[in-house]
Every structure is written in C-alpha cells, then in structure tokens.
Tab-separated table of C-alpha atoms in Angstrom:
chain	number	residue	atom	x	y	z
A	826	MET	CA	-10.464	4.143	8.580
A	827	LYS	CA	-8.279	4.288	5.518
A	828	ILE	CA	-5.748	1.607	4.566
A	829	ALA	CA	-2.715	1.980	2.221
A	830	PHE	CA	-1.610	-1.060	0.168
A	831	HIS	CA	1.489	-1.542	-1.710
A	832	HIS	CA	0.061	-3.850	-4.346
A	833	ARG	CA	2.148	-6.809	-5.590
A	834	PRO	CA	0.236	-9.072	-7.964
A	835	GLY	CA	0.075	-12.597	-6.878
A	836	SER	CA	0.651	-11.772	-3.089
A	837	PHE	CA	-1.842	-11.254	-0.260
A	838	SER	CA	-2.761	-7.887	-1.627
A	839	ASP	CA	-4.788	-9.205	-4.481
A	840	ARG	CA	-7.491	-10.449	-2.049
A	841	TRP	CA	-7.009	-7.460	0.346
A	842	ILE	CA	-8.066	-4.999	-2.289
A	843	GLU	CA	-10.976	-7.143	-3.192
A	844	TYR	CA	-12.091	-7.521	0.433
A	845	CYS	CA	-11.981	-3.698	0.726
A	846	LYS	CA	-14.025	-3.219	-2.346
A	847	ASP	CA	-16.771	-5.714	-1.287
A	848	ASN	CA	-16.915	-4.276	2.134
A	849	GLN	CA	-16.873	-0.551	1.461
A	850	ILE	CA	-13.597	-0.122	3.375
A	851	ALA	CA	-11.554	2.966	2.255
A	852	TYR	CA	-8.084	2.070	0.790
A	853	LYS	CA	-5.453	3.776	-1.224
A	854	LEU	CA	-2.716	2.155	-3.511
A	855	VAL	CA	0.761	3.431	-2.923
A	856	ASN	CA	4.176	2.716	-4.157
A	857	ALA	CA	6.532	1.606	-1.327
A	858	TYR	CA	9.635	2.270	-3.795
A	859	ASP	CA	8.945	5.952	-4.133
A	860	SER	CA	11.081	8.283	-2.025
A	861	ASP	CA	7.997	10.056	-0.813
A	862	ILE	CA	6.306	6.968	0.615
A	863	ILE	CA	5.959	8.448	3.932
A	864	GLN	CA	3.947	11.384	2.499
A	865	GLN	CA	1.853	8.979	0.442
A	866	VAL	CA	0.495	7.184	3.577
A	867	ALA	CA	0.249	10.295	5.676
A	868	ASP	CA	-3.662	10.502	5.159
A	869	CYS	CA	-4.061	6.756	6.009
A	870	ASP	CA	-4.513	4.899	9.235
A	871	ALA	CA	-2.650	1.694	8.449
A	872	PHE	CA	-0.186	0.450	5.793
A	873	MET	CA	-0.147	-3.241	4.512
A	874	TRP	CA	2.598	-4.659	2.361
A	875	HIS	CA	3.225	-8.469	1.552
A	876	HIS	CA	6.994	-7.640	0.822
A	877	SER	CA	9.069	-10.490	-0.568
A	878	HIS	CA	12.475	-12.136	0.171
A	879	VAL	CA	13.279	-12.540	-3.344
A	880	ASP	CA	12.944	-8.895	-4.425
A	881	TYR	CA	16.306	-7.060	-3.704
A	882	ARG	CA	14.571	-3.818	-3.068
A	883	ASP	CA	12.353	-5.348	-0.380
A	884	THR	CA	15.257	-6.868	1.497
A	885	LEU	CA	16.847	-3.504	1.477
A	886	PHE	CA	14.135	-1.498	3.330
A	887	ALA	CA	10.951	-3.092	3.696
A	888	LYS	CA	11.373	-3.941	7.445
A	889	GLN	CA	12.782	-0.556	8.265
A	890	LEU	CA	9.911	1.294	6.532
A	891	LEU	CA	7.277	-0.887	8.193
A	892	TYR	CA	8.813	-0.309	11.554
A	893	SER	CA	9.206	3.546	11.002
A	894	LEU	CA	5.498	3.702	10.295
A	895	GLN	CA	4.663	1.572	13.241
A	896	LEU	CA	6.431	4.113	15.467
A	897	SER	CA	4.700	6.912	14.031
A	898	GLY	CA	1.328	5.545	15.344
A	899	LYS	CA	0.021	3.721	12.202
A	900	LYS	CA	-0.994	0.083	12.200
A	901	VAL	CA	1.122	-1.907	9.807
A	902	PHE	CA	1.262	-5.463	8.504
A	903	PRO	CA	3.650	-7.171	9.090
A	904	ASP	CA	4.448	-5.243	12.090
A	905	PHE	CA	7.782	-5.483	14.039
A	906	MET	CA	7.195	-8.630	15.911
A	907	THR	CA	5.746	-10.399	12.956
A	908	GLY	CA	8.453	-9.434	10.573
A	909	TRP	CA	11.802	-8.667	12.056
A	910	HIS	CA	12.971	-12.377	11.685
A	911	PHE	CA	11.430	-12.955	8.308
A	912	ASP	CA	13.957	-14.838	6.162
A	913	ASP	CA	16.555	-14.791	8.845
A	914	LYS	CA	17.372	-18.208	10.002
A	915	VAL	CA	20.239	-17.008	12.178
A	916	GLY	CA	17.929	-14.596	14.030
A	917	GLN	CA	15.370	-17.419	14.461
A	918	LYS	CA	17.996	-19.543	16.019
A	919	TYR	CA	18.487	-16.967	18.828
A	920	LEU	CA	14.751	-16.246	19.093
A	921	PHE	CA	13.718	-19.931	19.547
A	922	GLU	CA	16.530	-20.689	21.873
A	923	ALA	CA	15.640	-17.563	24.022
A	924	ILE	CA	11.899	-18.497	24.369
A	925	LYS	CA	12.914	-22.293	24.787
A	926	ALA	CA	10.751	-23.313	21.798
A	927	PRO	CA	11.515	-26.882	20.397
A	928	LEU	CA	14.025	-26.060	17.663
A	929	VAL	CA	16.093	-28.450	15.546
A	930	GLN	CA	19.523	-28.071	17.044
A	931	SER	CA	21.289	-25.199	15.371
A	932	TYR	CA	24.930	-23.864	15.201
A	933	VAL	CA	26.443	-20.627	14.000
A	934	PHE	CA	30.121	-19.608	13.737
A	935	TYR	CA	31.602	-16.222	12.947
A	936	THR	CA	35.181	-17.293	12.489
A	937	LYS	CA	36.688	-19.934	10.384
A	938	GLU	CA	38.886	-21.377	13.287
A	939	GLU	CA	35.874	-22.020	15.419
A	940	ALA	CA	33.869	-23.609	12.546
A	941	LEU	CA	36.794	-25.906	11.725
A	942	GLU	CA	37.408	-26.965	15.387
A	943	TRP	CA	33.741	-27.751	15.606
A	944	ALA	CA	33.521	-29.758	12.393
A	945	LYS	CA	36.405	-31.826	13.570
A	946	SER	CA	34.525	-32.952	16.749
A	947	THR	CA	30.996	-33.225	15.505
A	948	ILE	CA	29.159	-36.182	13.634
A	949	PHE	CA	27.566	-35.984	10.133
A	950	PRO	CA	25.373	-35.577	8.237
A	951	LYS	CA	24.339	-31.985	8.921
A	952	VAL	CA	22.379	-29.590	6.960
A	953	PHE	CA	23.918	-26.335	5.756
A	954	LYS	CA	21.793	-23.188	5.233
A	955	LEU	CA	22.296	-19.614	4.423
A	956	ARG	CA	20.418	-17.144	6.651
A	957	GLY	CA	18.061	-16.254	3.839
A	958	GLY	CA	15.983	-18.241	1.171
A	959	ALA	CA	12.794	-20.144	1.096
A	960	GLY	CA	11.425	-23.203	-0.785
A	961	ALA	CA	14.560	-25.203	0.180
A	962	ALA	CA	16.757	-22.631	-1.618
A	963	ASN	CA	20.373	-22.379	-0.269
A	964	VAL	CA	19.796	-25.634	1.828
A	965	LYS	CA	22.354	-28.453	1.248
A	966	LEU	CA	23.157	-31.799	3.048
A	967	ILE	CA	26.701	-32.098	4.661
A	968	ARG	CA	27.309	-35.671	4.268
A	969	THR	CA	31.121	-35.826	5.597
A	970	LYS	CA	33.566	-33.872	7.332
A	971	ARG	CA	35.392	-32.958	4.209
A	972	ASP	CA	32.183	-31.519	2.787
A	973	ALA	CA	31.898	-29.377	5.884
A	974	ILE	CA	35.575	-28.148	5.789
A	975	ARG	CA	34.933	-27.141	2.028
A	976	LEU	CA	31.818	-25.251	2.867
A	977	ILE	CA	33.552	-23.503	5.846
A	978	HIS	CA	36.471	-22.395	3.763
A	979	LYS	CA	34.091	-21.079	1.152
A	980	ALA	CA	31.921	-19.293	3.826
A	981	PHE	CA	35.093	-17.387	5.043
A	982	GLY	CA	36.424	-16.971	1.599
A	983	LYS	CA	34.556	-16.025	-1.644
A	984	GLY	CA	31.232	-16.711	-0.072
A	985	PHE	CA	28.052	-18.181	-1.546
A	986	GLN	CA	26.027	-16.479	-4.369
A	987	GLN	CA	22.469	-15.647	-3.387
A	988	PHE	CA	21.115	-17.742	-6.267
A	989	ASP	CA	22.296	-21.463	-6.726
A	990	ARG	CA	22.268	-21.752	-10.476
A	991	TRP	CA	23.151	-25.481	-10.503
A	992	GLY	CA	20.668	-26.168	-7.792
A	993	TYR	CA	17.892	-24.394	-9.973
A	994	PHE	CA	18.782	-26.310	-12.917
A	995	ARG	CA	18.731	-29.799	-11.107
A	996	GLU	CA	15.478	-28.997	-9.455
A	997	ARG	CA	13.915	-27.967	-13.014
A	998	TYR	CA	15.290	-31.163	-14.380
A	999	ARG	CA	13.931	-33.318	-11.719
A	1000	ARG	CA	10.520	-31.711	-12.135
A	1001	TRP	CA	10.578	-32.607	-15.888
A	1002	ARG	CA	11.690	-36.187	-15.259
A	1003	THR	CA	8.954	-36.760	-12.721
A	1004	GLY	CA	6.298	-35.182	-15.132
A	1005	GLU	CA	5.658	-32.233	-12.717
A	1006	ASP	CA	6.795	-29.522	-15.418
A	1007	SER	CA	7.249	-29.401	-19.111
A	1008	PHE	CA	10.628	-29.357	-20.949
A	1009	VAL	CA	10.384	-25.548	-20.918
A	1010	GLY	CA	11.370	-25.655	-17.351
A	1011	VAL	CA	14.542	-27.380	-18.243
A	1012	VAL	CA	15.254	-24.635	-20.832
A	1013	LYS	CA	14.620	-21.869	-18.219
A	1014	GLY	CA	17.035	-23.876	-15.913
A	1015	LEU	CA	19.724	-23.917	-18.535
A	1016	ALA	CA	19.260	-20.230	-19.190
A	1017	ARG	CA	19.683	-19.535	-15.539
A	1018	LEU	CA	23.171	-21.153	-15.603
A	1019	VAL	CA	24.164	-18.049	-17.694
A	1020	ILE	CA	21.691	-15.318	-16.686
A	1021	SER	CA	21.604	-14.801	-12.886
A	1022	THR	CA	18.528	-13.512	-11.102
A	1023	GLU	CA	18.048	-9.702	-10.571
A	1024	PHE	CA	18.264	-10.523	-6.623
A	1025	SER	CA	21.597	-12.144	-7.043
A	1026	LYS	CA	23.069	-9.432	-9.140
A	1027	PHE	CA	22.296	-6.620	-6.648
A	1028	HIS	CA	23.350	-8.689	-3.499
A	1029	SER	CA	26.898	-9.517	-2.688
A	1030	PRO	CA	27.937	-13.100	-1.757
A	1031	GLU	CA	26.938	-14.220	1.617
A	1032	LYS	CA	30.028	-14.809	3.830
A	1033	GLY	CA	31.562	-14.199	7.191
A	1034	TYR	CA	29.446	-16.840	9.106
A	1035	ILE	CA	28.301	-20.353	8.581
A	1036	TYR	CA	24.756	-21.747	9.778
A	1037	ILE	CA	24.253	-25.421	10.349
A	1038	GLN	CA	21.373	-27.574	11.685
A	1039	ASP	CA	21.416	-31.192	12.752
A	1040	PHE	CA	20.158	-33.644	10.235
A	1041	VAL	CA	17.000	-35.308	11.518
A	1042	PRO	CA	16.591	-38.557	9.474
A	1043	ASN	CA	13.353	-40.505	8.555
A	1044	ASN	CA	11.253	-37.555	7.773
A	1045	ASP	CA	9.251	-38.259	4.474
A	1046	THR	CA	7.032	-35.300	5.178
A	1047	ASP	CA	7.188	-32.113	7.227
A	1048	THR	CA	4.319	-30.305	8.810
A	1049	ARG	CA	3.189	-26.691	7.905
A	1050	ILE	CA	1.149	-24.806	10.612
A	1051	VAL	CA	-0.324	-21.234	9.867
A	1052	VAL	CA	-1.571	-19.324	12.804
A	1053	VAL	CA	-3.669	-16.091	12.066
A	1054	GLY	CA	-5.431	-14.715	15.172
A	1055	ASP	CA	-7.408	-17.744	16.732
A	1056	LYS	CA	-7.511	-19.818	13.631
A	1057	ILE	CA	-4.803	-22.461	12.937
A	1058	ILE	CA	-4.317	-24.062	9.614
A	1059	GLY	CA	-2.189	-27.184	8.918
A	1060	GLU	CA	-1.146	-29.691	6.427
A	1061	ARG	CA	1.730	-31.997	5.716
A	1062	ARG	CA	4.109	-31.805	2.735
A	1063	GLY	CA	5.847	-34.631	0.957
A	1064	VAL	CA	9.528	-35.002	0.572
A	1065	ARG	CA	10.992	-35.016	-3.087
A	1066	GLU	CA	12.128	-38.412	-4.317
A	1067	GLY	CA	15.595	-38.889	-3.508
A	1068	ASP	CA	15.835	-35.703	-1.431
A	1069	PHE	CA	15.500	-34.859	2.320
A	1070	ARG	CA	13.575	-31.495	1.881
A	1071	ALA	CA	9.809	-30.978	1.851
A	1072	SER	CA	9.973	-27.098	1.594
A	1073	GLY	CA	9.435	-26.217	-2.246
A	1074	SER	CA	8.426	-29.838	-3.145
A	1075	HIS	CA	4.794	-28.870	-3.922
A	1076	ILE	CA	3.658	-32.270	-2.596
A	1077	LEU	CA	0.793	-31.135	-0.431
A	1078	LEU	CA	-1.055	-33.602	1.813
A	1079	PRO	CA	-3.898	-31.677	3.357
A	1080	ASP	CA	-5.732	-34.361	5.272
A	1081	TYR	CA	-5.993	-32.640	8.656
A	1082	LYS	CA	-6.678	-35.927	10.566
A	1083	SER	CA	-2.947	-36.844	9.587
A	1084	VAL	CA	-1.478	-33.510	11.008
A	1085	ASP	CA	0.237	-34.043	14.493
A	1086	ILE	CA	-2.035	-32.054	16.834
A	1087	ARG	CA	1.103	-31.202	18.923
A	1088	CYS	CA	2.411	-29.281	16.068
A	1089	VAL	CA	-0.827	-27.196	16.068
A	1090	ASP	CA	-0.698	-26.494	19.714
A	1091	ILE	CA	2.925	-25.591	19.833
A	1092	ALA	CA	2.619	-23.133	16.846
A	1093	TYR	CA	-0.374	-21.514	18.490
A	1094	LYS	CA	1.239	-20.981	21.750
A	1095	ILE	CA	4.484	-19.622	20.288
A	1096	SER	CA	2.610	-17.505	17.948
A	1097	LYS	CA	0.836	-15.837	20.858
A	1098	ARG	CA	4.099	-15.668	22.968
A	1099	MET	CA	5.745	-13.841	19.999
A	1100	ASN	CA	2.734	-11.572	19.447
A	1101	LEU	CA	2.561	-12.504	15.725
A	1102	GLN	CA	-0.058	-11.307	13.250
A	1103	ILE	CA	0.544	-14.365	11.366
A	1104	GLY	CA	3.108	-17.320	12.047
A	1105	VAL	CA	3.959	-19.856	9.388
A	1106	PHE	CA	5.716	-22.666	11.256
A	1107	ASP	CA	7.476	-25.793	9.699
A	1108	PHE	CA	7.884	-28.876	11.736
A	1109	ILE	CA	9.717	-32.278	11.485
A	1110	HIS	CA	9.794	-35.018	14.107
A	1111	ASN	CA	12.913	-36.365	15.729
A	1112	ASP	CA	13.781	-40.100	16.562
A	1113	LYS	CA	11.454	-39.989	19.636
A	1114	ASN	CA	8.577	-38.671	17.410
A	1115	GLU	CA	8.804	-35.264	19.065
A	1116	PRO	CA	7.988	-32.199	16.877
A	1117	LEU	CA	10.670	-29.768	16.358
A	1118	ILE	CA	10.544	-26.347	14.689
A	1119	VAL	CA	12.657	-25.847	11.558
A	1120	GLU	CA	11.851	-22.305	10.947
A	1121	VAL	CA	9.030	-19.546	11.048
A	1122	SER	CA	8.013	-17.022	8.430
A	1123	TYR	CA	5.246	-14.413	7.827
A	1124	GLY	CA	5.295	-14.485	4.187
A	1125	THR	CA	3.857	-17.436	2.247
A	1126	ASP	CA	1.835	-18.437	-0.708
A	1127	PRO	CA	-1.493	-16.785	-0.535
A	1128	ASP	CA	-3.312	-19.929	-1.683
A	1129	TYR	CA	-4.066	-22.615	1.004
A	1130	THR	CA	-7.420	-23.545	-0.493
A	1131	GLU	CA	-6.375	-27.296	-0.463
A	1132	CYS	CA	-6.729	-27.098	3.353
A	1133	GLU	CA	-9.744	-28.575	4.798
A	1134	GLY	CA	-10.523	-26.120	7.617
A	1135	TYR	CA	-8.840	-24.732	10.768
A	1136	TRP	CA	-8.420	-25.527	14.429
A	1137	ASN	CA	-9.322	-23.100	17.209
A	1138	PRO	CA	-7.298	-22.686	20.267
A	1139	LYS	CA	-9.129	-25.607	22.056
A	1140	LEU	CA	-7.839	-27.691	19.200
A	1141	GLU	CA	-11.312	-28.294	17.809
A	1142	PHE	CA	-11.571	-28.463	14.064
A	1143	THR	CA	-13.962	-26.662	11.672
A	1144	SER	CA	-14.311	-27.785	8.070
A	1145	CYS	CA	-14.353	-24.816	5.782
A	1146	ARG	CA	-12.889	-23.140	2.739
A	1147	ILE	CA	-9.706	-21.384	3.641
A	1148	ASP	CA	-8.987	-17.842	2.213
A	1149	LEU	CA	-5.718	-16.983	3.942
A	1150	PRO	CA	-5.574	-13.389	2.813
A	1151	CYS	CA	-8.987	-12.709	4.055
A	1152	LEU	CA	-8.228	-14.153	7.436
A	1153	ILE	CA	-5.188	-11.942	7.628
A	1154	MET	CA	-7.351	-8.832	6.810
A	1155	LEU	CA	-10.121	-9.853	9.220
A	1156	ASN	CA	-7.369	-10.174	12.114
A	1157	PHE	CA	-5.821	-7.005	11.045
A	1158	LEU	CA	-9.134	-5.177	11.190
A	1159	LYS	CA	-9.577	-6.286	14.719
A	1160	GLN	CA	-6.395	-4.294	15.723
C-alpha cells in the first residue's frame, strides 16, 4: 500500500507523515495544485488531503478532485460522504432535515420577495449566516425586523464580501482588551481594514440567497463532538463576553463529565448514518434543554490534546491522550 499526501503545514498531514515514517508505511508527497495531479497519484492506492475552507484554490476544486479519484477506485480522505457538505451550511440544512436530525430551525430564501415576506411575519432575534465560513466568521445576530430587511436587500443586491473586515478588527480588539492577544493583533486588524485576504480577493461577493437560523438564547457554551470510527471525543466551549457565539472563542472546557452524553450519542449515530470518516458536530441546547445541531464539518484544528479521552459507542469513557490526526489515519487504514 502507498498513500499520497498533499502536505499543508499545520494541518492533519503533519502527523500523518510522521505516522507513516514511524510505521514503515509507503507514502508520497504530491502537489494537488499541479495540473498533472492525477498522474502524480497514479502509482498510489490512496490520497489524503486536509483541504481548507480559507484557501481559495481549495474551495475551487478540492471536492471535485477527491471525488474523481474516489470514482477511479482509490481510497481518499475526505471521501464524498464526508466532504460534500463541508463549509456549506445551506447544504447541511437540507441534509439534516432529510435524515430528521435535531437541527436548529433554519430558513433559506432564493428571492428577495419571499425573504421580505417571511421577515414581516417572523419574530426576532434571528442569526444570519453565509453558507461558508468557520470560527464564527460571517455570523451575525439579527435583532430587529429592520436589521433583517437591510440584510435581505444586501443579499439580493451588492452581496457580502467573503471577509468581514470590521468584524475581524473588532475581534482582534476584543482579544487585546481581554488579554488574550497582544497589541500586535490590533495592528493586524487595522491592516486588514485596508488589505483584504487572498481568499476574499479571488471570490466574488456572496449573493442571491439568504440563510438564517433561529436564535436559541441562554447558551453560555456550546458542545463540540468529534467522531472518528468508534471513538467519540467531546468538550464544551465558552461564549465570548458580550457575544452569543462559542465557535472561534478559544475558550475550551474539556471536562468530559460536563459534556451532555446525549450529544455524544446523537453525533455517533448520525455519523454512522452519514457514513462519515470524521464528523465534527457543534451542539447547543434549546429552552427544553434538548441538544440541537448547529452544523457539521470534517476539517478542524488538529490539536485536541486538551480533551481527556474518548467514549465508545456504548458511551463508556476511556481516559487517554488524544492525537486526532493519528486516529484519522488509523481509521483510514482500516478501510
């Protein structure tokens, strides 16, 4: 067996390569951005790429390349079932509704008229999201009908830039004020007001639809559950001061005893139903204390060493050090 890797420093591939070296597994480094990538992996049995939602090149073709190689008979990570809905909140709405998963109530409109009619009859606050973005990027609280109407006109007008410059600056400023970052972060935030990201430069504004979720109050944490094979990792994450979002807060609460075991069970069952190689689920709780899925991903931070261990499908907990990229590799090799 020989595995091809597209190596992205700071991603899962750092540990994948180490694992292959330590265990005498044949591997090859390839460049997914080369036009001859199909030829590069021709002598390999498998291809693994931790592609990113913030690299404009990855968003253009990574899913298509992986699926093409999967159809050719090669094992790939992430495969089609694991990756097609990655960074696509609209796609996930349809997916979770179709399999009757406990999803936060979500709405999507493709005409201004339908969206405005809905805004006149619903109650607020609501949560506005673009279909892509992670770490709470492109997520805003809609407090009033007027706010909703303004966003709807923008969604069906000039649209939304992929990078929220003012949101980025405010987050950098907040992190400096709370002591989470140095003043250099504020300077970087100021620079981004003028110099946009490469991703935003090469992507046209998001428009022609609007995606909204119900706002679920009184959640000072959310729950992150990661399912890889028969191992389930979980932790809670704190909400920023004066905010409603836990994603991207970097406030990690890894005490496994405080994790709602229902989230563990739901994430595992849905992961198996969806046939995922890895499922990264975010949950909040409604006013009846019932867990609801906010979204799912395959791509996540490789470092989960703060977590205290894992549950098995019987919801029994084992304390151990967590090496997430290694768990992904072990599960992949079983395939």
